[in-house]
Coordinates of C-alpha atoms and ligand atoms in Angstrom, one line a residue:
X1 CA 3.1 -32.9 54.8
X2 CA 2.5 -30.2 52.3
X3 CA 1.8 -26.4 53.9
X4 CA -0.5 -23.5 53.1
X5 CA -0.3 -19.6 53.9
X6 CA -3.0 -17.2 53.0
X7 CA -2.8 -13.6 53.8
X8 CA -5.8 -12.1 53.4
X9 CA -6.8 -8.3 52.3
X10 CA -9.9 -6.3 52.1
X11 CA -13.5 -7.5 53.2
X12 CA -15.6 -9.9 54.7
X13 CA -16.7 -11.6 51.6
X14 CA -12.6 -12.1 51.1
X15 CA -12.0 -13.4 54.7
X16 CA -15.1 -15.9 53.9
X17 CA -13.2 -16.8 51.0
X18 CA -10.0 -17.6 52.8
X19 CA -12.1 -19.6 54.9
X20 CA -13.3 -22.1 52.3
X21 CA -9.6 -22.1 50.4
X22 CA -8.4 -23.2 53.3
X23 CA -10.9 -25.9 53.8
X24 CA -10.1 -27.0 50.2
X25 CA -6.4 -27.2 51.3
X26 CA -7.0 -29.5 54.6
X27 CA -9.3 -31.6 52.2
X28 CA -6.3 -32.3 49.9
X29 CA -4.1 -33.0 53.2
X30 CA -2.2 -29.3 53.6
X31 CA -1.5 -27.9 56.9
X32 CA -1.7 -24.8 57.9
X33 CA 2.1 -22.7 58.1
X34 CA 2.2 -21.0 61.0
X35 CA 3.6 -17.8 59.1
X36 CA 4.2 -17.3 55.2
X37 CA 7.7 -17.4 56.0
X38 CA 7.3 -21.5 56.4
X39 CA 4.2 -22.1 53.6
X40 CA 5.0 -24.4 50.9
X41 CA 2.3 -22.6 49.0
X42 CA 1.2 -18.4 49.9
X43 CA -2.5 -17.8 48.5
X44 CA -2.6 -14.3 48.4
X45 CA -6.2 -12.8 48.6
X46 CA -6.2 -9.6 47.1
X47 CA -8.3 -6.4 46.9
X48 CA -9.5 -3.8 44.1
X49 CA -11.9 -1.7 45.8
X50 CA -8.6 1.0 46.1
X51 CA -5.3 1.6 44.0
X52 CA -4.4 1.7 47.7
X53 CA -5.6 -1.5 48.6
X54 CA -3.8 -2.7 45.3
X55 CA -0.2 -1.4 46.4
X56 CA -1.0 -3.4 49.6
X57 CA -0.8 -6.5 48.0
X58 CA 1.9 -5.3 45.6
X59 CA 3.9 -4.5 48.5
X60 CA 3.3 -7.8 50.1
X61 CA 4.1 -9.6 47.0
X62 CA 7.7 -7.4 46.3
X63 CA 8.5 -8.3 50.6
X64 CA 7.5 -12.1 50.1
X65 CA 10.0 -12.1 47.1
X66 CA 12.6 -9.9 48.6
X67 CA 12.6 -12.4 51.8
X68 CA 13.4 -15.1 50.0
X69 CA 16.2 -14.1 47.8
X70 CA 18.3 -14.0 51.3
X71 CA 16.6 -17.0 52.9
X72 CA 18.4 -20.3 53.1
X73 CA 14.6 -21.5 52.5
X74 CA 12.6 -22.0 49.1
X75 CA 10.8 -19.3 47.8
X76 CA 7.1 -20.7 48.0
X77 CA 4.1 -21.1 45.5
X78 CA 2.5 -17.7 45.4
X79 CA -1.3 -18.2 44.5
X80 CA -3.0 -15.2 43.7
X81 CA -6.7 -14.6 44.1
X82 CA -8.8 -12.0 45.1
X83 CA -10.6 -8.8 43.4
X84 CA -7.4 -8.1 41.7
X85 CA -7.8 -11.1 39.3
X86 CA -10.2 -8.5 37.8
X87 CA -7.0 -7.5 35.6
X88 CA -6.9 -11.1 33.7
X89 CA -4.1 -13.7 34.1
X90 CA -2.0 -11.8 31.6
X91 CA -2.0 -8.2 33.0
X92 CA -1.2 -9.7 36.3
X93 CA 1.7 -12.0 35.2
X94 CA 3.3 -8.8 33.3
X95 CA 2.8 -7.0 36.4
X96 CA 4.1 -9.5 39.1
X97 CA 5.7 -12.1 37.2
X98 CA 6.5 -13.7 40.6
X99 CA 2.9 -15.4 40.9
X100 CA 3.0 -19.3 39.8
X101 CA -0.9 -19.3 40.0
X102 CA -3.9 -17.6 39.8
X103 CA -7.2 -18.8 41.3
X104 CA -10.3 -16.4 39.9
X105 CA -12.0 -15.7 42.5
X106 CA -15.5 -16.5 41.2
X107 CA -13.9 -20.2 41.4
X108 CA -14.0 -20.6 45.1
X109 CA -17.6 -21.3 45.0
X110 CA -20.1 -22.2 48.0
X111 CA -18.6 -25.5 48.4
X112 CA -15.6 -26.1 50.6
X113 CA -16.3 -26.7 54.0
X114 CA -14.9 -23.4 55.8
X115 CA -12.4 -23.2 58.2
X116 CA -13.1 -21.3 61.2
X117 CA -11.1 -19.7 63.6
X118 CA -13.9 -17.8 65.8
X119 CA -15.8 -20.8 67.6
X120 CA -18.7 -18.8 68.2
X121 CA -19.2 -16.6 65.2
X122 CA -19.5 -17.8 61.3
X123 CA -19.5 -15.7 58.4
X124 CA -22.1 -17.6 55.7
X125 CA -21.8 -16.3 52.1
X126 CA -25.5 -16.2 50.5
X127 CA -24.1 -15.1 47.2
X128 CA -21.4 -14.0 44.6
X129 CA -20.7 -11.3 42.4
X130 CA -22.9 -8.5 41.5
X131 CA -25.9 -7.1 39.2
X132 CA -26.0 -3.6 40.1
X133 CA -22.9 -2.3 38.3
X134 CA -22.2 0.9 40.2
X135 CA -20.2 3.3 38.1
X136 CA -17.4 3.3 40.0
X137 CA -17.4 -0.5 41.5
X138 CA -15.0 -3.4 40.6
X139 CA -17.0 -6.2 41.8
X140 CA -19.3 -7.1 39.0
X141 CA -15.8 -7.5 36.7
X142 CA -13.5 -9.1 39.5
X143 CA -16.7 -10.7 41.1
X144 CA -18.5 -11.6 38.1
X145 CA -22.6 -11.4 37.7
X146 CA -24.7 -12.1 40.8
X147 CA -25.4 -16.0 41.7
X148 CA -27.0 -16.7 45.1
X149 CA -26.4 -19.7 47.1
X150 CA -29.4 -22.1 47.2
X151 CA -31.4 -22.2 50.2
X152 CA -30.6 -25.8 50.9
X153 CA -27.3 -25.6 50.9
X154 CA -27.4 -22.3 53.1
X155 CA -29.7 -24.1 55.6
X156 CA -27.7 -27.1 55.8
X157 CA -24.5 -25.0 56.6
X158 CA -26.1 -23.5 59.8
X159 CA -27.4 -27.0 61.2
X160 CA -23.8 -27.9 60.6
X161 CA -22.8 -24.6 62.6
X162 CA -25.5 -25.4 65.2
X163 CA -24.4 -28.6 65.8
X164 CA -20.8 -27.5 66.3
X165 CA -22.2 -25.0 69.0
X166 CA -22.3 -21.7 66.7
X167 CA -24.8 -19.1 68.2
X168 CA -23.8 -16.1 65.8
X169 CA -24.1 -16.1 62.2
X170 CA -23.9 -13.1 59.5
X171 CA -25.0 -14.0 56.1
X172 CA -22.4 -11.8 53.6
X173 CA -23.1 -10.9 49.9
X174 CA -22.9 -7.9 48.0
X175 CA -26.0 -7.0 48.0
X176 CA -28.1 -9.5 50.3
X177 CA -31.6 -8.1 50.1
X178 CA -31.4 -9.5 46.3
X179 CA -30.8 -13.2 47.1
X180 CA -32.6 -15.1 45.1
X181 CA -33.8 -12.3 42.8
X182 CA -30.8 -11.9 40.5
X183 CA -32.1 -12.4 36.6
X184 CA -29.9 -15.3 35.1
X185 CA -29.4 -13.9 31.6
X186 CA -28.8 -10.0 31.9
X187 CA -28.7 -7.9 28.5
X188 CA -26.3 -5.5 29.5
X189 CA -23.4 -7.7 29.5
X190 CA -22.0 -7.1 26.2
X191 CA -22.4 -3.6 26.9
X192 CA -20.6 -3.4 30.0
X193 CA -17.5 -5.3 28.6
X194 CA -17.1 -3.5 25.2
X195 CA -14.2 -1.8 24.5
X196 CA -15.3 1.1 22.9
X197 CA -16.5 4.5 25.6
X198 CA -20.2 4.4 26.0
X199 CA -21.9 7.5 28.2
X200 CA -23.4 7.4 31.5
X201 CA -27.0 7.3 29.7
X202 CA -26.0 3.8 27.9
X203 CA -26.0 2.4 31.4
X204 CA -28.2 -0.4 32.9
X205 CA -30.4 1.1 35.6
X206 CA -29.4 -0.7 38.8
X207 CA -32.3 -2.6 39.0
X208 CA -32.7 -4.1 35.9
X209 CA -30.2 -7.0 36.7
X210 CA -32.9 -8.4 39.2
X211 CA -36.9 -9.5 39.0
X212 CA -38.9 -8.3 41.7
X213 CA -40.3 -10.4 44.2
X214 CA -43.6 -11.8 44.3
X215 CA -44.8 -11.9 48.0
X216 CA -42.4 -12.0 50.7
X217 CA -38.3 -11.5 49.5
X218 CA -36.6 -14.6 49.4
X219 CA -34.5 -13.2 51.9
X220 CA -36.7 -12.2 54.5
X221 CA -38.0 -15.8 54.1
X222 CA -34.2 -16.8 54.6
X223 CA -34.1 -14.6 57.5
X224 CA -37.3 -16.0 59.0
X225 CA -36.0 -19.7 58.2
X226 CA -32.6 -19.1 59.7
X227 CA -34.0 -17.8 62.9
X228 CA -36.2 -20.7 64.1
X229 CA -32.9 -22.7 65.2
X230 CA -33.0 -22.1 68.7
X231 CA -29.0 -22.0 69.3
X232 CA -29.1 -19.0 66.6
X233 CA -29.1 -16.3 69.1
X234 CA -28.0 -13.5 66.3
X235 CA -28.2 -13.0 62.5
X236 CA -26.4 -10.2 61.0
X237 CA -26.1 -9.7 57.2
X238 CA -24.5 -7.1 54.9
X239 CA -24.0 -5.5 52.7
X240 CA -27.3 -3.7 51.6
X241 CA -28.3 -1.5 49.3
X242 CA -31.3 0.9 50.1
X243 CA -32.4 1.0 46.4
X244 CA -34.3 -2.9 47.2
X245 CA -34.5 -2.8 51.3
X246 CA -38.0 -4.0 50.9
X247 CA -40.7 -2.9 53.4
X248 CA -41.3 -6.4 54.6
X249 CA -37.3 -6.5 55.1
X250 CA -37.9 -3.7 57.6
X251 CA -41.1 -5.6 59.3
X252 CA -39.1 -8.2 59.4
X253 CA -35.9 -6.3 61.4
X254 CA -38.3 -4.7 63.7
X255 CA -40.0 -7.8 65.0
X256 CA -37.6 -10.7 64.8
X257 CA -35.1 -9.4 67.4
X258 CA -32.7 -12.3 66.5
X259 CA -31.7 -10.0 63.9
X260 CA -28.8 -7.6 65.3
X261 CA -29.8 -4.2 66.1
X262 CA -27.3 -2.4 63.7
X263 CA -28.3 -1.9 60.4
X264 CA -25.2 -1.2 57.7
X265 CA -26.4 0.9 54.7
X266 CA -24.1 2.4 52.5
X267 CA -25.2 5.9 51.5
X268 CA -22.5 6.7 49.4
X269 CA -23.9 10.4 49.1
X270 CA -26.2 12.9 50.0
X271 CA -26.3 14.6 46.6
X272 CA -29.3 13.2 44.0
X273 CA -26.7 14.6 40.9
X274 CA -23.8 12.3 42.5
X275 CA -26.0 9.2 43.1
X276 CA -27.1 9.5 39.7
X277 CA -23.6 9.5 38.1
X278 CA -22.5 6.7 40.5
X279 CA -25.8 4.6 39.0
X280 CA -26.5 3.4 42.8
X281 CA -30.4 3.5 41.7
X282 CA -31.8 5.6 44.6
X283 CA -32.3 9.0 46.0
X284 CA -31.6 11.1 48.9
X285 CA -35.3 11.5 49.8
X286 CA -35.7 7.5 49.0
X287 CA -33.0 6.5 51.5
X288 CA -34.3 8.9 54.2
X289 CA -37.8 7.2 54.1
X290 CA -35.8 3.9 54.8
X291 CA -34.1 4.9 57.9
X292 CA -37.3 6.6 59.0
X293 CA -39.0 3.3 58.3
X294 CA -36.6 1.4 60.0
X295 CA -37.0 3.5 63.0
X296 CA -40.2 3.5 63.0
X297 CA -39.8 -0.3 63.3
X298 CA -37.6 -0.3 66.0
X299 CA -36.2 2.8 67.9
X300 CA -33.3 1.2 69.1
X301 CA -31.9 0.4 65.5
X302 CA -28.1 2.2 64.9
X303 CA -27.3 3.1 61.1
X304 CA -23.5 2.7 59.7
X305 CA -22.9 3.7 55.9
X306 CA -20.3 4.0 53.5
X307 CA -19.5 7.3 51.6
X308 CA -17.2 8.3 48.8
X309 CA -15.8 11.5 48.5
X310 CA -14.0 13.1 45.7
X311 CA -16.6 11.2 43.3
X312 CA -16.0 13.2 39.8
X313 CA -17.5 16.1 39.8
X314 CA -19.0 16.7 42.8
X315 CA -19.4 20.1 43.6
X316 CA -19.1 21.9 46.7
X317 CA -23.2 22.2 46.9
X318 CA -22.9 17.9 46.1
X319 CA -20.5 17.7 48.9
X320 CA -22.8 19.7 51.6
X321 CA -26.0 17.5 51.1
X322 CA -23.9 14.6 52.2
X323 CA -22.7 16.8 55.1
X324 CA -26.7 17.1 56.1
X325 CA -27.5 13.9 55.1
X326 CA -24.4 12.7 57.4
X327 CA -26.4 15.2 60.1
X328 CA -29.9 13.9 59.8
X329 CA -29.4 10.3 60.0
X330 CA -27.1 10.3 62.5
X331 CA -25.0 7.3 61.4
X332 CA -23.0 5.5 64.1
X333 CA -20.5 4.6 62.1
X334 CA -19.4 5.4 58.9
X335 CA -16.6 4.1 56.3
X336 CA -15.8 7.2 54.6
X337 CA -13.2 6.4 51.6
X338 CA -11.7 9.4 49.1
X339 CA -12.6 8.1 45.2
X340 CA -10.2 6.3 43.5
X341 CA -10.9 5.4 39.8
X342 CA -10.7 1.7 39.1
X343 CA -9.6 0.8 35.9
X344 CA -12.8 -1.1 33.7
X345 CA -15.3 0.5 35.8
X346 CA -17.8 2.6 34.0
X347 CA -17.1 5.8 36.1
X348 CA -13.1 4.9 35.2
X349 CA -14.4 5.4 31.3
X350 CA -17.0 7.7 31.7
X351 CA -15.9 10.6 33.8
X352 CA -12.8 12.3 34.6
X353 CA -11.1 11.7 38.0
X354 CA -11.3 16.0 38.5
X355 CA -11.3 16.3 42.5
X356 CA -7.9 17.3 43.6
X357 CA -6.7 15.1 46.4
X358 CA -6.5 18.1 48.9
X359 CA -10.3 18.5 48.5
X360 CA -10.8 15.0 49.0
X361 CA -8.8 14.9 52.2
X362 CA -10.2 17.7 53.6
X363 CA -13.5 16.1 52.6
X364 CA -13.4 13.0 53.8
X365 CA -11.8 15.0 57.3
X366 CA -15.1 16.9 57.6
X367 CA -17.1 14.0 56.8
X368 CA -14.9 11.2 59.1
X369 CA -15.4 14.1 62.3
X370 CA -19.2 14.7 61.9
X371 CA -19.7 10.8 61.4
X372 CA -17.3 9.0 63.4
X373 CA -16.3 11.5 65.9
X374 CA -19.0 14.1 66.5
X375 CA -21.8 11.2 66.4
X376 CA -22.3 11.3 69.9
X377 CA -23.6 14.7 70.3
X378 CA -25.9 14.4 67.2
X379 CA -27.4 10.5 68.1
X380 CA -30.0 9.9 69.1
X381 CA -31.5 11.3 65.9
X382 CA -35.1 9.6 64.9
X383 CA -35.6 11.1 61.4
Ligands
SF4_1 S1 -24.1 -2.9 44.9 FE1 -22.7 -1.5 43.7 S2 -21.1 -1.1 45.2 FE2 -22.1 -2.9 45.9 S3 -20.9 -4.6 45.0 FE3 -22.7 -4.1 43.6 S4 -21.8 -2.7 42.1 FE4 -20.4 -2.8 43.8

């Protein structure tokens, strides 16, 4: 019998990913290796998010090879897939001409049966891709536009988790509070894909990609849906943006205490200039009167974020209204990463990458202590 390997990088929505590939490999009649040293075929699922997270993979790729050039044993099929598939087949076979095959990611899809390790705990992607086309983000290239999952299909997978005992679900898309809301045909495709530079005024505000709802979100409706199984005894979701975490979203938290207590909602800065250049669709002010609301809701609710550093151009001034954004809200945790220009993104073309890398270390140092170390002296902080 034929065996599969697949090391994973980066993310959730990756992890689910690996999930369903290697459902698709037990449907064909693979078994899993128990190391890639003894796969017949290594998926490798890769990351873009970082150049960092990029040389990971290289690295893995360049050991994997080295390995077997010693080794008695056949090299295997290296299967590459992942956010680095962003780069198009031929980029990626000049670059590591040891891959045999690459999967795009946007062809995993919703329909392999995943394969879980954690018997009590399912990951459940709710969609793909993404609309919002943050200057600096990779996804809506390496991802592709935003496509949710149908509600059927989503149902059906947690009375298949229910019946196998599951009591803990998290529903995992880029940006969930859209599900359902993404606009099928989105004008500024073309634009985002031409060659030529365009400025930061040519760019799509963040919610055009999506319609607004009518009544109740689809995805509070989701949530509500999801929760009457009585074996559910916790939903968690993420990621979400604060630009469309609707007011009935927040109800929604506060009352139906299946949903987890923590919320994640990437901040990504304090500064109005910065959040404007990275096209995330919201303000400061705007994403204080969400945690306020969400406190309001329920007092017991705990905040995470993600923050970028080192964006281009930010200021010293920029960089201190995260610091007191980072102070007022009193995140619990918080996923602080030092910019990194990705190459396609708009911020990549747009803007030069002009924050040395000492600032951004020492930035994300101050930023990492007030969040993730100092946190316990400023919680419990009810904006
Ligand atoms: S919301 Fe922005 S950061 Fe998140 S996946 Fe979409 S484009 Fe990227």
């Amino acid at each position: 019998m034929s065996s599969f390997f697949i090391n994973t990088f980066g993310c959730q929505a990756n992890k689910s990913d690996s999930e369903r590939i290697a459902g698709d490999y037990f449907a064909r009649g693979y078994m899993e290796a128990k190391s890639w040293q003894e796969c017949d075929e290594l998926v490798i699922n890769t990351c873009a998010v970082r150049q960092r997270a990029e040389d990971r993979a290289r690295g893995f790729l360049y050991n994997v090879t080295e390995y077997f050039k010693q080794s008695p044993r056949q090299q295997p099929k290296i299967i590459f897939t992942g956010c680095m598939t962003h780069h198009g087949n031929q980029k990626l076979l000049e670059m590591m001409p040891e891959i045999d095959e690459i999967l795009p990611v946007n062809e995993v899809g919703f329909n392999q049966a995943a394969i879980r390790k954690d018997k009590k705990h399912a990951w459940i992607p709710i969609s793909t891709g993404c609309n919002s086309f943050c200057t600096y983000c990779i996804v809506p290239y390496s991802r592709g536009r935003e496509k949710s999952r149908s509600y059927e299909e989503i149902i059906q997978e947690v009375q298949v988790l229910v019946d196998q005992g599951y009591e803990e679900i998290t529903l995992l898309g880029q940006n969930v509070n859209s599900w359902g809301l993404e606009k099928v045909s989105i004008g500024f495709r073309k634009l985002m894909m031409r060659d030529e530079d365009f400025t930061r005024k040519d760019l799509p505000e963040n919610q055009s990609g999506y319609l607004k709802p009518k009544g109740i979100p689809p995805f509070v409706k989701l949530l509500q849906d999801i929760s009457k199984f009585k074996q559910i005894k916790l939903i968690r979701f993420m990621t979400s943006n604060p630009w469309d975490f609707h007011d009935e979203l927040i109800v929604e938290i506060g009352q139906n205490k299946k949903i987890d207590r923590y919320v994640h909602l990437p901040a990504q800065s304090g500064s109005n200039q910065v959040l404007y250049r990275m096209n995330r669709g919201y303000t400061r002010e705007s994403y204080l009167e969400v945690v306020r609301k969400l406190r309001q809701a329920d007092p017991k609710i705990i905040l995470g974020t993600d923050i970028i550093v080192g964006f281009p151009g930010e200021t010293d001034a920029e960089f201190q209204e995260t610091v007191t954004l980072a102070k007022e809200v009193g995140w619990t945790v918080g996923f602080v990463a030092m910019y990194s220009p990705r190459p396609g993104t708009a911020s990549w073309k747009i803007y030069e990458d002009d924050i040395p890398h000492k600032i951004k270390k020492e930035r994300w140092e101050i930023l990492d202590q007030i969040i993730n170390k100092d946190n316990l002296q400023i919680r419990p902080k009810v904006v």
